[in-house]
């Protein structure tokens, strides 16, 4: 995209913050899917049970960043999203 296509991102702080949240959600999504991919089975029942326990069932009882760490055993890794978008190779994620 040309720079003019992104001007609206910086026109107000509200839009820029919303865009950041959208990108951060992509980071979490790609990393969580990575948990399934790493097992070699995107339907892995053990990973699904962890998602259910730490993400879906916990609601707002624990801070979301702590729930993600409980699920993945670490902080989110941006490399999964970069790989998904074709901006990094699988080797750079390791």
Short mmCIF file of C-alpha atoms in Angstrom, two decimals:
data_model
loop_
_atom_site.label_atom_id
_atom_site.label_comp_id
_atom_site.label_asym_id
_atom_site.label_seq_id
_atom_site.Cartn_x
_atom_site.Cartn_y
_atom_site.Cartn_z
CA UNK A 1 0.00 0.00 0.00
CA UNK A 2 1.01 3.56 -0.57
CA UNK A 3 1.57 5.83 2.46
CA UNK A 4 -1.68 7.69 1.75
CA UNK A 5 -3.59 4.45 2.38
CA UNK A 6 -2.37 4.45 5.98
CA UNK A 7 -2.90 8.14 6.81
CA UNK A 8 -6.17 7.39 8.58
CA UNK A 9 -4.27 5.19 11.07
CA UNK A 10 -2.48 8.18 12.48
CA UNK A 11 -5.19 10.81 12.08
CA UNK A 12 -6.57 10.08 15.55
CA UNK A 13 -5.18 8.11 18.46
CA UNK A 14 -8.40 6.09 18.70
CA UNK A 15 -8.07 4.51 15.29
CA UNK A 16 -4.38 3.75 15.77
CA UNK A 17 -5.14 2.08 19.11
CA UNK A 18 -7.90 0.03 17.52
CA UNK A 19 -5.59 -1.10 14.74
CA UNK A 20 -2.93 -2.08 17.28
CA UNK A 21 -5.49 -4.18 19.17
CA UNK A 22 -6.49 -5.87 15.91
CA UNK A 23 -2.86 -6.74 15.15
CA UNK A 24 -2.26 -7.95 18.71
CA UNK A 25 -5.30 -10.24 18.39
CA UNK A 26 -3.68 -11.67 15.24
CA UNK A 27 -0.48 -12.33 17.21
CA UNK A 28 -2.42 -14.23 19.88
CA UNK A 29 -4.49 -16.12 17.30
CA UNK A 30 -1.48 -17.25 15.27
CA UNK A 31 0.48 -18.23 18.38
CA UNK A 32 -2.46 -20.20 19.81
CA UNK A 33 -2.90 -22.01 16.49
CA UNK A 34 0.83 -22.71 16.64
CA UNK A 35 0.19 -24.76 19.78
CA UNK A 36 -1.95 -27.10 17.71
CA UNK A 37 0.40 -27.12 14.72
CA UNK A 38 3.37 -28.01 16.91
CA UNK A 39 1.69 -31.28 17.88
CA UNK A 40 1.25 -32.26 14.23
CA UNK A 41 -2.51 -32.47 14.75
CA UNK A 42 -4.61 -29.31 14.52
CA UNK A 43 -7.35 -31.20 16.38
CA UNK A 44 -5.13 -32.28 19.28
CA UNK A 45 -7.40 -32.99 22.25
CA UNK A 46 -4.79 -32.12 24.89
CA UNK A 47 -4.19 -28.67 23.40
CA UNK A 48 -7.94 -28.20 22.98
CA UNK A 49 -8.42 -29.01 26.68
CA UNK A 50 -5.81 -26.37 27.61
CA UNK A 51 -7.54 -23.78 25.40
CA UNK A 52 -10.86 -24.61 27.03
CA UNK A 53 -9.40 -24.44 30.55
CA UNK A 54 -7.20 -21.35 30.26
CA UNK A 55 -8.86 -19.27 27.56
CA UNK A 56 -12.56 -20.06 27.11
CA UNK A 57 -13.56 -21.14 30.62
CA UNK A 58 -11.67 -18.56 32.65
CA UNK A 59 -13.65 -15.54 31.53
CA UNK A 60 -12.52 -12.38 33.25
CA UNK A 61 -11.35 -14.13 36.41
CA UNK A 62 -7.62 -13.80 35.60
CA UNK A 63 -5.71 -11.23 33.56
CA UNK A 64 -5.70 -12.25 29.88
CA UNK A 65 -1.90 -12.09 29.62
CA UNK A 66 -1.58 -14.50 32.54
CA UNK A 67 -4.11 -16.88 30.97
CA UNK A 68 -2.12 -16.92 27.74
CA UNK A 69 1.06 -17.71 29.68
CA UNK A 70 -0.75 -20.54 31.46
CA UNK A 71 -1.93 -21.89 28.12
CA UNK A 72 1.37 -21.60 26.19
CA UNK A 73 3.85 -21.65 29.07
CA UNK A 74 5.40 -18.40 27.85
CA UNK A 75 4.61 -14.92 26.56
CA UNK A 76 3.09 -14.55 23.06
CA UNK A 77 5.52 -14.87 20.16
CA UNK A 78 5.02 -12.48 17.23
CA UNK A 79 6.89 -14.79 14.85
CA UNK A 80 3.84 -17.01 14.35
CA UNK A 81 1.90 -14.06 12.93
CA UNK A 82 4.85 -12.95 10.81
CA UNK A 83 5.14 -16.45 9.38
CA UNK A 84 1.39 -16.56 8.69
CA UNK A 85 1.68 -13.30 6.73
CA UNK A 86 4.72 -14.54 4.82
CA UNK A 87 7.05 -12.05 6.53
CA UNK A 88 9.19 -14.66 8.30
CA UNK A 89 10.13 -18.26 7.73
CA UNK A 90 9.36 -21.15 10.07
CA UNK A 91 13.06 -21.35 10.90
CA UNK A 92 13.02 -17.81 12.32
CA UNK A 93 10.26 -18.84 14.76
CA UNK A 94 12.53 -21.40 16.39
#
